[in-house]
Amino acid sequence: MERGGTVYIITNFTHTTLYTGVTADIMFRVKEHKDKEHPKSFSAKYNAVKLVYFCSYDSIEEAIAEEKRIKGGSRKKKIKLIQSMNPEWKDLWEIVKEW
C-alpha cells in the first residue's frame, strides 16, 4: 500500500527564516515543530513554528522529490510559492489541525 506525503514550509513570526520539510503525517509533524519536540533542531533554534505552505501528494516519493525541488530553489521562489497559496502568510495550522 502506497502512502502519501505532504511538503510544507514553516517560518518564524517575522518571516526571516524558512524551513521546508516533508512528512507522511502533517498534523503530527507540525505539532512537533510548534511544541519544539526537538529543541536542538533548526526549526526550534529559529522559532519556525508558523505553517505557511503545504501541498499533499499521492506518494511519499512524489512529496520527497518536490521537497528537494523547493529546497534547491531560491528564497525568492519559496516566497512566491507561499504567496500563491497564502498571500497573507496566515498560520495554516488552523486549517490542518481540523483534519
mmCIF file of C-alpha atoms in Angstrom:
data_model
loop_
_atom_site.group_PDB
_atom_site.id
_atom_site.type_symbol
_atom_site.label_atom_id
_atom_site.label_comp_id
_atom_site.label_asym_id
_atom_site.label_seq_id
_atom_site.Cartn_x
_atom_site.Cartn_y
_atom_site.Cartn_z
ATOM 1 C CA MET A 1 0.000 0.000 0.000
ATOM 2 C CA GLU A 2 1.403 3.356 -1.051
ATOM 3 C CA ARG A 3 1.339 6.150 1.478
ATOM 4 C CA GLY A 4 1.057 9.791 0.523
ATOM 5 C CA GLY A 5 3.111 12.686 1.724
ATOM 6 C CA THR A 6 2.953 16.410 2.278
ATOM 7 C CA VAL A 7 5.554 19.079 1.590
ATOM 8 C CA TYR A 8 5.360 22.057 3.925
ATOM 9 C CA ILE A 9 7.075 25.326 4.685
ATOM 10 C CA ILE A 10 7.193 26.831 8.156
ATOM 11 C CA THR A 11 8.591 30.164 9.224
ATOM 12 C CA ASN A 12 9.093 32.315 12.291
ATOM 13 C CA PHE A 13 6.769 35.210 13.050
ATOM 14 C CA THR A 14 8.999 37.792 11.345
ATOM 15 C CA HIS A 15 9.294 35.574 8.232
ATOM 16 C CA THR A 16 13.086 35.785 8.244
ATOM 17 C CA THR A 17 13.608 32.015 8.332
ATOM 18 C CA LEU A 18 12.014 29.447 6.029
ATOM 19 C CA TYR A 19 12.132 25.707 6.670
ATOM 20 C CA THR A 20 10.956 23.238 4.025
ATOM 21 C CA GLY A 21 10.067 19.723 5.098
ATOM 22 C CA VAL A 22 8.223 16.592 4.035
ATOM 23 C CA THR A 23 6.097 14.247 6.103
ATOM 24 C CA ALA A 24 3.575 11.437 5.859
ATOM 25 C CA ASP A 25 1.604 12.969 8.765
ATOM 26 C CA ILE A 26 1.312 16.753 8.531
ATOM 27 C CA MET A 27 -0.694 17.207 11.737
ATOM 28 C CA PHE A 28 1.796 15.254 13.832
ATOM 29 C CA ARG A 29 4.845 16.891 12.250
ATOM 30 C CA VAL A 30 3.650 20.494 12.542
ATOM 31 C CA LYS A 31 2.627 19.873 16.149
ATOM 32 C CA GLU A 32 6.184 18.622 16.785
ATOM 33 C CA HIS A 33 7.535 21.902 15.395
ATOM 34 C CA LYS A 34 5.083 24.003 17.410
ATOM 35 C CA ASP A 35 5.825 22.102 20.633
ATOM 36 C CA LYS A 36 9.587 22.168 19.904
ATOM 37 C CA GLU A 37 9.790 18.424 20.485
ATOM 38 C CA HIS A 38 13.359 18.503 19.156
ATOM 39 C CA PRO A 39 14.873 21.508 20.973
ATOM 40 C CA LYS A 40 18.194 21.375 19.098
ATOM 41 C CA SER A 41 16.574 21.258 15.649
ATOM 42 C CA PHE A 42 16.798 24.036 13.068
ATOM 43 C CA SER A 43 13.117 24.925 13.439
ATOM 44 C CA ALA A 44 13.338 25.144 17.248
ATOM 45 C CA LYS A 45 16.543 27.193 17.115
ATOM 46 C CA TYR A 46 14.978 29.761 14.778
ATOM 47 C CA ASN A 47 11.456 29.556 16.259
ATOM 48 C CA ALA A 48 9.983 28.373 12.938
ATOM 49 C CA VAL A 49 6.549 27.276 14.100
ATOM 50 C CA LYS A 50 4.171 29.017 11.675
ATOM 51 C CA LEU A 51 2.855 26.806 8.854
ATOM 52 C CA VAL A 52 2.598 29.000 5.748
ATOM 53 C CA TYR A 53 2.506 26.456 2.901
ATOM 54 C CA PHE A 54 1.626 22.825 2.333
ATOM 55 C CA CYS A 55 0.828 20.587 -0.600
ATOM 56 C CA SER A 56 -0.123 16.903 -0.458
ATOM 57 C CA TYR A 57 0.914 14.170 -2.893
ATOM 58 C CA ASP A 58 -0.347 10.656 -3.585
ATOM 59 C CA SER A 59 3.019 9.089 -2.783
ATOM 60 C CA ILE A 60 5.772 9.945 -0.343
ATOM 61 C CA GLU A 61 8.263 9.642 -3.226
ATOM 62 C CA GLU A 62 6.495 12.447 -5.116
ATOM 63 C CA ALA A 63 6.496 14.581 -1.960
ATOM 64 C CA ILE A 64 10.215 13.986 -1.386
ATOM 65 C CA ALA A 65 11.003 14.942 -4.990
ATOM 66 C CA GLU A 66 9.014 18.175 -4.604
ATOM 67 C CA GLU A 67 10.685 18.961 -1.281
ATOM 68 C CA LYS A 68 14.097 18.633 -2.958
ATOM 69 C CA ARG A 69 12.977 20.852 -5.842
ATOM 70 C CA ILE A 70 11.724 23.546 -3.442
ATOM 71 C CA LYS A 71 14.837 23.344 -1.251
ATOM 72 C CA GLY A 72 17.014 23.740 -4.349
ATOM 73 C CA GLY A 73 15.240 26.956 -5.302
ATOM 74 C CA SER A 74 15.966 30.469 -4.159
ATOM 75 C CA ARG A 75 14.339 32.230 -1.242
ATOM 76 C CA LYS A 76 12.532 34.418 -3.779
ATOM 77 C CA LYS A 77 10.957 31.325 -5.387
ATOM 78 C CA LYS A 78 9.892 29.991 -1.981
ATOM 79 C CA ILE A 79 8.249 33.319 -1.141
ATOM 80 C CA LYS A 80 6.434 33.310 -4.486
ATOM 81 C CA LEU A 81 5.213 29.757 -3.808
ATOM 82 C CA ILE A 82 3.967 30.720 -0.330
ATOM 83 C CA GLN A 83 2.231 33.833 -1.623
ATOM 84 C CA SER A 84 0.486 31.856 -4.383
ATOM 85 C CA MET A 85 -1.308 29.815 -1.722
ATOM 86 C CA ASN A 86 -1.233 32.100 1.285
ATOM 87 C CA PRO A 87 -0.761 35.779 0.317
ATOM 88 C CA GLU A 88 -1.401 36.984 3.862
ATOM 89 C CA TRP A 89 1.076 34.498 5.384
ATOM 90 C CA LYS A 90 -1.556 33.229 7.824
ATOM 91 C CA ASP A 91 -0.724 30.284 10.071
ATOM 92 C CA LEU A 92 -2.346 27.397 8.187
ATOM 93 C CA TRP A 93 -2.193 25.236 11.304
ATOM 94 C CA GLU A 94 -5.744 26.430 11.971
ATOM 95 C CA ILE A 95 -6.830 24.552 8.818
ATOM 96 C CA VAL A 96 -4.645 21.464 9.239
ATOM 97 C CA LYS A 97 -5.475 20.809 12.888
ATOM 98 C CA GLU A 98 -9.141 20.315 11.974
ATOM 99 C CA TRP A 99 -8.425 17.350 9.663
#
